[in-house]
Amino acid sequence: MEKLSPEQQERLQEYLETRKISKYRIAHDLNLSASTISNYLTGKTKPDGIKWELFRNYLGISEEWIRTGQNMVSTPHDETSPKKTPAPNSVEAAVEEIRLMFQTRDDQYMNLHKDLEKLFRMQQELLTTLSALLPKLKK
């Protein structure tokens, strides 16, 4: 994920404001610093890996929703209170981090597999085109 654009920052800020969720509450519940959350929300720093996953899961929002405003995917259990995510130093958080890492790896594998299939098709098309052009070049 790149740094948040002004539009993405505004989308997140509105989301938090309508649910009365403060960056301090998020920071406390996720055992992150308020400045980390603030830097994400203001676009000062690029969101990183597990912390970003915890942040999004806590709020019940998808990466796509942040980027486009479409497909929120899940919502918190109660519209006025976000999901409670275990503190990162707990066993539950470690298990969740591992699950998220495997999910991320699975997603990356699927994307890589799709990209390789696309490259293979392109290679086949290129070879077909070159085979058709070769006789013309010999003339």
CSV table of N, CA and C in Angstrom, one decimal:
chain,number,residue,atom,x,y,z
A,1,MET,N,0.8,-1.2,0.0
A,1,MET,CA,0.0,0.0,0.0
A,1,MET,C,0.9,1.2,0.0
A,2,GLU,N,0.6,2.1,-0.9
A,2,GLU,CA,1.3,3.4,-0.9
A,2,GLU,C,0.7,4.4,0.1
A,3,LYS,N,1.4,5.5,0.3
A,3,LYS,CA,0.8,6.5,1.2
A,3,LYS,C,-0.6,6.8,0.8
A,4,LEU,N,-1.4,7.2,1.7
A,4,LEU,CA,-2.8,7.5,1.4
A,4,LEU,C,-2.9,8.8,0.7
A,5,SER,N,-3.8,8.8,-0.4
A,5,SER,CA,-4.0,10.1,-1.1
A,5,SER,C,-4.9,10.9,-0.3
A,6,PRO,N,-5.0,12.2,-0.6
A,6,PRO,CA,-6.0,13.1,0.2
A,6,PRO,C,-7.4,12.5,0.2
A,7,GLU,N,-7.8,12.0,-1.0
A,7,GLU,CA,-9.2,11.4,-1.0
A,7,GLU,C,-9.3,10.2,-0.1
A,8,GLN,N,-8.3,9.4,0.0
A,8,GLN,CA,-8.3,8.2,0.8
A,8,GLN,C,-8.3,8.7,2.3
A,9,GLN,N,-7.5,9.7,2.6
A,9,GLN,CA,-7.4,10.2,4.0
A,9,GLN,C,-8.8,10.7,4.4
A,10,GLU,N,-9.4,11.4,3.5
A,10,GLU,CA,-10.7,12.0,3.8
A,10,GLU,C,-11.8,10.9,4.1
A,11,ARG,N,-11.7,9.8,3.2
A,11,ARG,CA,-12.6,8.7,3.3
A,11,ARG,C,-12.5,8.0,4.7
A,12,LEU,N,-11.2,7.8,5.1
A,12,LEU,CA,-11.0,7.2,6.4
A,12,LEU,C,-11.4,8.1,7.6
A,13,GLN,N,-11.1,9.4,7.4
A,13,GLN,CA,-11.4,10.3,8.5
A,13,GLN,C,-12.9,10.4,8.7
A,14,GLU,N,-13.7,10.4,7.6
A,14,GLU,CA,-15.1,10.4,7.7
A,14,GLU,C,-15.7,9.2,8.3
A,15,TYR,N,-15.1,8.0,7.9
A,15,TYR,CA,-15.5,6.7,8.5
A,15,TYR,C,-15.3,6.8,10.0
A,16,LEU,N,-14.1,7.2,10.5
A,16,LEU,CA,-13.9,7.3,11.9
A,16,LEU,C,-14.8,8.3,12.6
A,17,GLU,N,-15.0,9.4,12.0
A,17,GLU,CA,-15.8,10.4,12.6
A,17,GLU,C,-17.3,10.0,12.8
A,18,THR,N,-17.8,9.3,11.7
A,18,THR,CA,-19.2,8.9,11.8
A,18,THR,C,-19.4,7.8,12.8
A,19,ARG,N,-18.3,7.1,13.1
A,19,ARG,CA,-18.4,6.0,14.1
A,19,ARG,C,-17.9,6.4,15.5
A,20,LYS,N,-17.4,7.7,15.5
A,20,LYS,CA,-16.9,8.3,16.8
A,20,LYS,C,-15.7,7.4,17.3
A,21,ILE,N,-14.8,7.1,16.4
A,21,ILE,CA,-13.6,6.3,16.8
A,21,ILE,C,-12.4,7.2,16.7
A,22,SER,N,-11.7,7.4,17.8
A,22,SER,CA,-10.5,8.2,17.7
A,22,SER,C,-9.3,7.5,17.4
A,23,LYS,N,-8.3,8.2,16.9
A,23,LYS,CA,-7.0,7.5,16.7
A,23,LYS,C,-6.4,7.0,17.9
A,24,TYR,N,-6.7,7.7,19.1
A,24,TYR,CA,-6.1,7.2,20.4
A,24,TYR,C,-6.8,5.9,20.8
A,25,ARG,N,-8.0,5.8,20.5
A,25,ARG,CA,-8.7,4.5,20.8
A,25,ARG,C,-8.1,3.4,20.0
A,26,ILE,N,-8.0,3.6,18.7
A,26,ILE,CA,-7.4,2.6,17.8
A,26,ILE,C,-6.0,2.2,18.3
A,27,ALA,N,-5.2,3.3,18.6
A,27,ALA,CA,-3.8,3.0,19.0
A,27,ALA,C,-3.8,2.2,20.3
A,28,HIS,N,-4.7,2.5,21.2
A,28,HIS,CA,-4.7,1.8,22.5
A,28,HIS,C,-5.2,0.4,22.3
A,29,ASP,N,-6.2,0.2,21.5
A,29,ASP,CA,-6.8,-1.2,21.3
A,29,ASP,C,-5.8,-2.1,20.5
A,30,LEU,N,-5.0,-1.5,19.6
A,30,LEU,CA,-4.1,-2.3,18.8
A,30,LEU,C,-2.7,-2.3,19.3
A,31,ASN,N,-2.5,-1.6,20.5
A,31,ASN,CA,-1.2,-1.5,21.1
A,31,ASN,C,-0.2,-0.9,20.1
A,32,LEU,N,-0.6,0.2,19.4
A,32,LEU,CA,0.2,0.9,18.5
A,32,LEU,C,0.3,2.3,19.0
A,33,SER,N,1.3,3.1,18.5
A,33,SER,CA,1.4,4.5,18.9
A,33,SER,C,0.3,5.3,18.2
A,34,ALA,N,-0.2,6.4,18.9
A,34,ALA,CA,-1.1,7.3,18.2
A,34,ALA,C,-0.5,8.0,17.0
A,35,SER,N,0.8,8.2,17.1
A,35,SER,CA,1.5,8.8,16.0
A,35,SER,C,1.5,7.9,14.7
A,36,THR,N,1.6,6.6,14.9
A,36,THR,CA,1.6,5.7,13.8
A,36,THR,C,0.2,5.8,13.1
A,37,ILE,N,-0.9,5.8,13.9
A,37,ILE,CA,-2.2,5.9,13.4
A,37,ILE,C,-2.4,7.2,12.7
A,38,SER,N,-1.9,8.3,13.3
A,38,SER,CA,-2.0,9.6,12.8
A,38,SER,C,-1.3,9.7,11.5
A,39,ASN,N,-0.1,9.2,11.4
A,39,ASN,CA,0.7,9.2,10.2
A,39,ASN,C,0.0,8.5,9.1
A,40,TYR,N,-0.6,7.4,9.4
A,40,TYR,CA,-1.4,6.7,8.3
A,40,TYR,C,-2.5,7.6,7.8
A,41,LEU,N,-3.2,8.2,8.8
A,41,LEU,CA,-4.4,9.0,8.4
A,41,LEU,C,-4.1,10.2,7.7
A,42,THR,N,-2.9,10.8,7.9
A,42,THR,CA,-2.5,12.0,7.2
A,42,THR,C,-1.7,11.8,6.0
A,43,GLY,N,-1.3,10.5,5.7
A,43,GLY,CA,-0.5,10.2,4.6
A,43,GLY,C,1.0,10.6,4.8
A,44,LYS,N,1.4,10.7,6.0
A,44,LYS,CA,2.8,11.1,6.2
A,44,LYS,C,3.7,9.8,6.1
A,45,THR,N,3.2,8.7,6.4
A,45,THR,CA,3.9,7.4,6.2
A,45,THR,C,3.1,6.4,5.5
A,46,LYS,N,3.8,5.5,4.8
A,46,LYS,CA,3.2,4.4,4.1
A,46,LYS,C,2.8,3.4,5.1
A,47,PRO,N,1.5,2.9,5.0
A,47,PRO,CA,1.1,1.9,5.9
A,47,PRO,C,1.9,0.6,5.7
A,48,ASP,N,2.3,-0.1,6.7
A,48,ASP,CA,3.1,-1.3,6.5
A,48,ASP,C,2.4,-2.5,7.0
A,49,GLY,N,2.7,-3.6,6.3
A,49,GLY,CA,2.3,-5.0,6.6
A,49,GLY,C,1.3,-5.3,7.7
A,50,ILE,N,1.8,-5.9,8.7
A,50,ILE,CA,0.9,-6.5,9.8
A,50,ILE,C,0.1,-5.3,10.5
A,51,LYS,N,0.8,-4.2,10.8
A,51,LYS,CA,0.1,-3.1,11.5
A,51,LYS,C,-1.0,-2.6,10.6
A,52,TRP,N,-0.8,-2.5,9.3
A,52,TRP,CA,-1.9,-2.1,8.4
A,52,TRP,C,-3.0,-3.1,8.4
A,53,GLU,N,-2.7,-4.4,8.4
A,53,GLU,CA,-3.7,-5.4,8.4
A,53,GLU,C,-4.5,-5.3,9.7
A,54,LEU,N,-3.8,-5.2,10.8
A,54,LEU,CA,-4.5,-5.1,12.1
A,54,LEU,C,-5.5,-3.9,12.1
A,55,PHE,N,-5.0,-2.8,11.6
A,55,PHE,CA,-5.7,-1.5,11.5
A,55,PHE,C,-7.0,-1.7,10.7
A,56,ARG,N,-6.8,-2.3,9.5
A,56,ARG,CA,-8.0,-2.5,8.6
A,56,ARG,C,-9.0,-3.5,9.2
A,57,ASN,N,-8.5,-4.6,9.7
A,57,ASN,CA,-9.3,-5.6,10.3
A,57,ASN,C,-10.1,-5.1,11.5
A,58,TYR,N,-9.4,-4.3,12.3
A,58,TYR,CA,-10.0,-3.6,13.5
A,58,TYR,C,-11.2,-2.8,13.0
A,59,LEU,N,-11.1,-2.0,12.0
A,59,LEU,CA,-12.1,-1.2,11.5
A,59,LEU,C,-13.1,-1.9,10.6
A,60,GLY,N,-12.8,-3.1,10.1
A,60,GLY,CA,-13.7,-3.9,9.3
A,60,GLY,C,-13.8,-3.3,7.9
A,61,ILE,N,-12.6,-2.8,7.4
A,61,ILE,CA,-12.6,-2.2,6.0
A,61,ILE,C,-11.6,-2.9,5.1
A,62,SER,N,-11.8,-2.9,3.9
A,62,SER,CA,-10.9,-3.6,2.9
A,62,SER,C,-10.0,-2.6,2.3
A,63,GLU,N,-8.9,-3.1,1.7
A,63,GLU,CA,-7.9,-2.3,1.0
A,63,GLU,C,-8.6,-1.6,-0.2
A,64,GLU,N,-9.5,-2.4,-0.9
A,64,GLU,CA,-10.2,-1.8,-2.0
A,64,GLU,C,-11.1,-0.6,-1.6
A,65,TRP,N,-11.7,-0.8,-0.5
A,65,TRP,CA,-12.6,0.4,0.0
A,65,TRP,C,-11.7,1.6,0.3
A,66,ILE,N,-10.6,1.4,0.9
A,66,ILE,CA,-9.7,2.6,1.1
A,66,ILE,C,-9.3,3.2,-0.2
A,67,ARG,N,-8.9,2.4,-1.2
A,67,ARG,CA,-8.5,2.9,-2.5
A,67,ARG,C,-9.6,3.6,-3.2
A,68,THR,N,-10.8,2.9,-3.3
A,68,THR,CA,-11.9,3.3,-4.2
A,68,THR,C,-13.2,3.7,-3.6
A,69,GLY,N,-13.4,3.4,-2.3
A,69,GLY,CA,-14.7,3.6,-1.7
A,69,GLY,C,-15.7,2.5,-2.0
A,70,GLN,N,-15.3,1.5,-2.7
A,70,GLN,CA,-16.1,0.4,-3.1
A,70,GLN,C,-15.8,-0.9,-2.3
A,71,ASN,N,-16.8,-1.8,-2.1
A,71,ASN,CA,-16.5,-3.1,-1.5
A,71,ASN,C,-15.9,-3.0,-0.1
A,72,MET,N,-16.6,-2.5,0.8
A,72,MET,CA,-16.1,-2.5,2.2
A,72,MET,C,-15.7,-3.8,2.7
A,73,VAL,N,-16.4,-4.9,2.3
A,73,VAL,CA,-16.2,-6.3,2.7
A,73,VAL,C,-16.9,-6.6,4.0
A,74,SER,N,-16.3,-6.1,5.1
A,74,SER,CA,-16.9,-6.4,6.4
A,74,SER,C,-17.1,-5.2,7.2
A,75,THR,N,-18.0,-5.2,8.1
A,75,THR,CA,-18.2,-4.1,9.0
A,75,THR,C,-18.0,-4.6,10.4
A,76,PRO,N,-17.7,-3.7,11.3
A,76,PRO,CA,-17.5,-4.1,12.7
A,76,PRO,C,-18.8,-4.7,13.2
A,77,HIS,N,-18.7,-5.5,14.3
A,77,HIS,CA,-19.9,-6.2,14.8
A,77,HIS,C,-21.0,-5.2,15.2
A,78,ASP,N,-20.6,-4.1,15.8
A,78,ASP,CA,-21.5,-3.1,16.2
A,78,ASP,C,-21.1,-1.8,15.5
A,79,GLU,N,-22.0,-1.2,14.8
A,79,GLU,CA,-21.7,0.0,14.0
A,79,GLU,C,-21.0,1.1,14.8
A,80,THR,N,-21.3,1.2,16.1
A,80,THR,CA,-20.7,2.2,16.9
A,80,THR,C,-19.4,1.8,17.5
A,81,SER,N,-19.0,0.6,17.5
A,81,SER,CA,-17.8,0.2,18.1
A,81,SER,C,-17.0,-0.8,17.2
A,82,PRO,N,-15.8,-0.6,16.9
A,82,PRO,CA,-15.0,-1.4,16.0
A,82,PRO,C,-14.7,-2.8,16.7
A,83,LYS,N,-14.3,-3.7,15.8
A,83,LYS,CA,-13.9,-5.0,16.3
A,83,LYS,C,-12.8,-4.9,17.3
A,84,LYS,N,-12.8,-5.7,18.4
A,84,LYS,CA,-11.7,-5.7,19.3
A,84,LYS,C,-10.7,-6.6,18.8
A,85,THR,N,-9.5,-6.1,18.5
A,85,THR,CA,-8.4,-6.9,18.1
A,85,THR,C,-7.4,-7.1,19.2
A,86,PRO,N,-6.9,-8.3,19.4
A,86,PRO,CA,-6.0,-8.4,20.6
A,86,PRO,C,-4.7,-7.6,20.4
A,87,ALA,N,-4.2,-7.2,21.5
A,87,ALA,CA,-2.9,-6.5,21.5
A,87,ALA,C,-1.8,-7.3,20.8
A,88,PRO,N,-1.0,-6.6,20.0
A,88,PRO,CA,0.0,-7.4,19.2
A,88,PRO,C,1.0,-8.2,20.0
A,89,ASN,N,1.1,-8.0,21.3
A,89,ASN,CA,2.0,-8.9,22.1
A,89,ASN,C,1.3,-10.1,22.7
A,90,SER,N,0.0,-10.3,22.4
A,90,SER,CA,-0.7,-11.4,23.0
A,90,SER,C,-0.6,-12.6,22.1
A,91,VAL,N,-0.9,-13.8,22.6
A,91,VAL,CA,-0.8,-15.0,21.8
A,91,VAL,C,-1.8,-15.0,20.7
A,92,GLU,N,-3.0,-14.4,21.0
A,92,GLU,CA,-4.1,-14.3,20.0
A,92,GLU,C,-3.6,-13.5,18.8
A,93,ALA,N,-2.9,-12.4,19.2
A,93,ALA,CA,-2.4,-11.5,18.1
A,93,ALA,C,-1.4,-12.2,17.3
A,94,ALA,N,-0.5,-13.0,17.9
A,94,ALA,CA,0.5,-13.7,17.2
A,94,ALA,C,-0.1,-14.7,16.2
A,95,VAL,N,-1.1,-15.4,16.7
A,95,VAL,CA,-1.9,-16.3,15.8
A,95,VAL,C,-2.5,-15.6,14.7
A,96,GLU,N,-3.2,-14.4,15.0
A,96,GLU,CA,-3.8,-13.6,13.9
A,96,GLU,C,-2.8,-13.1,12.9
A,97,GLU,N,-1.6,-12.7,13.4
A,97,GLU,CA,-0.6,-12.2,12.5
A,97,GLU,C,-0.1,-13.3,11.6
A,98,ILE,N,0.1,-14.5,12.1
A,98,ILE,CA,0.5,-15.6,11.3
A,98,ILE,C,-0.6,-15.9,10.3
A,99,ARG,N,-1.9,-15.9,10.7
A,99,ARG,CA,-3.0,-16.2,9.8
A,99,ARG,C,-3.0,-15.2,8.6
A,100,LEU,N,-2.8,-13.9,9.0
A,100,LEU,CA,-2.8,-12.8,8.0
A,100,LEU,C,-1.6,-13.0,7.1
A,101,MET,N,-0.4,-13.4,7.6
A,101,MET,CA,0.7,-13.6,6.8
A,101,MET,C,0.5,-14.7,5.7
A,102,PHE,N,-0.1,-15.8,6.2
A,102,PHE,CA,-0.4,-16.9,5.3
A,102,PHE,C,-1.5,-16.5,4.3
A,103,GLN,N,-2.5,-15.7,4.7
A,103,GLN,CA,-3.5,-15.2,3.8
A,103,GLN,C,-2.8,-14.3,2.7
A,104,THR,N,-2.0,-13.4,3.2
A,104,THR,CA,-1.2,-12.5,2.3
A,104,THR,C,-0.4,-13.3,1.3
A,105,ARG,N,0.3,-14.3,1.8
A,105,ARG,CA,1.1,-15.2,0.9
A,105,ARG,C,0.3,-15.9,-0.1
A,106,ASP,N,-0.9,-16.4,0.4
A,106,ASP,CA,-1.8,-17.1,-0.5
A,106,ASP,C,-2.3,-16.2,-1.6
A,107,ASP,N,-2.6,-15.0,-1.2
A,107,ASP,CA,-3.1,-14.0,-2.2
A,107,ASP,C,-1.9,-13.7,-3.2
A,108,GLN,N,-0.7,-13.5,-2.7
A,108,GLN,CA,0.4,-13.2,-3.5
A,108,GLN,C,0.7,-14.4,-4.5
A,109,TYR,N,0.6,-15.6,-4.0
A,109,TYR,CA,0.8,-16.8,-4.8
A,109,TYR,C,-0.3,-16.8,-5.9
A,110,MET,N,-1.5,-16.5,-5.6
A,110,MET,CA,-2.6,-16.6,-6.6
A,110,MET,C,-2.3,-15.5,-7.7
A,111,ASN,N,-1.9,-14.3,-7.2
A,111,ASN,CA,-1.6,-13.2,-8.2
A,111,ASN,C,-0.4,-13.6,-9.0
A,112,LEU,N,0.6,-14.2,-8.4
A,112,LEU,CA,1.8,-14.6,-9.2
A,112,LEU,C,1.4,-15.7,-10.2
A,113,HIS,N,0.5,-16.6,-9.8
A,113,HIS,CA,0.1,-17.7,-10.7
A,113,HIS,C,-0.7,-17.1,-11.9
A,114,LYS,N,-1.6,-16.1,-11.6
A,114,LYS,CA,-2.3,-15.5,-12.7
A,114,LYS,C,-1.4,-14.7,-13.6
A,115,ASP,N,-0.4,-14.0,-13.0
A,115,ASP,CA,0.6,-13.3,-13.9
A,115,ASP,C,1.4,-14.2,-14.7
A,116,LEU,N,1.8,-15.3,-14.2
A,116,LEU,CA,2.6,-16.3,-15.0
A,116,LEU,C,1.7,-16.9,-16.1
A,117,GLU,N,0.5,-17.2,-15.8
A,117,GLU,CA,-0.4,-17.7,-16.9
A,117,GLU,C,-0.6,-16.6,-18.0
A,118,LYS,N,-0.7,-15.4,-17.6
A,118,LYS,CA,-0.8,-14.3,-18.6
A,118,LYS,C,0.5,-14.2,-19.4
A,119,LEU,N,1.6,-14.3,-18.7
A,119,LEU,CA,2.9,-14.2,-19.5
A,119,LEU,C,3.1,-15.4,-20.4
A,120,PHE,N,2.6,-16.6,-20.0
A,120,PHE,CA,2.7,-17.7,-20.8
A,120,PHE,C,1.8,-17.5,-22.1
A,121,ARG,N,0.6,-17.0,-21.9
A,121,ARG,CA,-0.3,-16.8,-23.1
A,121,ARG,C,0.4,-15.8,-24.0
A,122,MET,N,1.0,-14.7,-23.4
A,122,MET,CA,1.6,-13.7,-24.2
A,122,MET,C,2.8,-14.3,-25.0
A,123,GLN,N,3.5,-15.1,-24.3
A,123,GLN,CA,4.7,-15.8,-25.0
A,123,GLN,C,4.2,-16.6,-26.2
A,124,GLN,N,3.1,-17.4,-25.9
A,124,GLN,CA,2.5,-18.2,-27.0
A,124,GLN,C,2.1,-17.3,-28.2
A,125,GLU,N,1.4,-16.2,-27.9
A,125,GLU,CA,1.0,-15.3,-28.9
A,125,GLU,C,2.2,-14.7,-29.7
A,126,LEU,N,3.2,-14.4,-29.0
A,126,LEU,CA,4.4,-13.8,-29.6
A,126,LEU,C,5.1,-14.9,-30.5
A,127,LEU,N,5.2,-16.1,-30.0
A,127,LEU,CA,5.7,-17.2,-30.9
A,127,LEU,C,4.9,-17.4,-32.1
A,128,THR,N,3.6,-17.4,-32.0
A,128,THR,CA,2.7,-17.6,-33.1
A,128,THR,C,2.9,-16.4,-34.1
A,129,THR,N,3.0,-15.2,-33.6
A,129,THR,CA,3.2,-14.1,-34.5
A,129,THR,C,4.5,-14.1,-35.2
A,130,LEU,N,5.6,-14.5,-34.4
A,130,LEU,CA,6.9,-14.6,-35.0
A,130,LEU,C,7.0,-15.7,-36.1
A,131,SER,N,6.3,-16.8,-35.8
A,131,SER,CA,6.3,-17.9,-36.7
A,131,SER,C,5.6,-17.5,-38.0
A,132,ALA,N,4.6,-16.7,-37.9
A,132,ALA,CA,3.9,-16.2,-39.1
A,132,ALA,C,4.7,-15.2,-39.9
A,133,LEU,N,5.5,-14.4,-39.2
A,133,LEU,CA,6.4,-13.4,-39.8
A,133,LEU,C,7.6,-14.0,-40.4
A,134,LEU,N,8.1,-15.0,-39.9
A,134,LEU,CA,9.4,-15.6,-40.3
A,134,LEU,C,9.5,-15.9,-41.8
A,135,PRO,N,8.5,-16.6,-42.4
A,135,PRO,CA,8.5,-16.8,-43.9
A,135,PRO,C,8.6,-15.5,-44.7
A,136,LYS,N,7.9,-14.5,-44.2
A,136,LYS,CA,7.9,-13.2,-44.9
A,136,LYS,C,9.3,-12.6,-44.9
A,137,LEU,N,10.0,-12.7,-43.8
A,137,LEU,CA,11.3,-12.1,-43.6
A,137,LEU,C,12.3,-12.8,-44.5
A,138,LYS,N,12.1,-14.1,-44.8
A,138,LYS,CA,13.1,-14.9,-45.6
A,138,LYS,C,13.0,-14.5,-47.1
A,139,LYS,N,11.9,-13.9,-47.5
A,139,LYS,CA,11.7,-13.6,-48.9
A,139,LYS,C,12.4,-12.4,-49.3
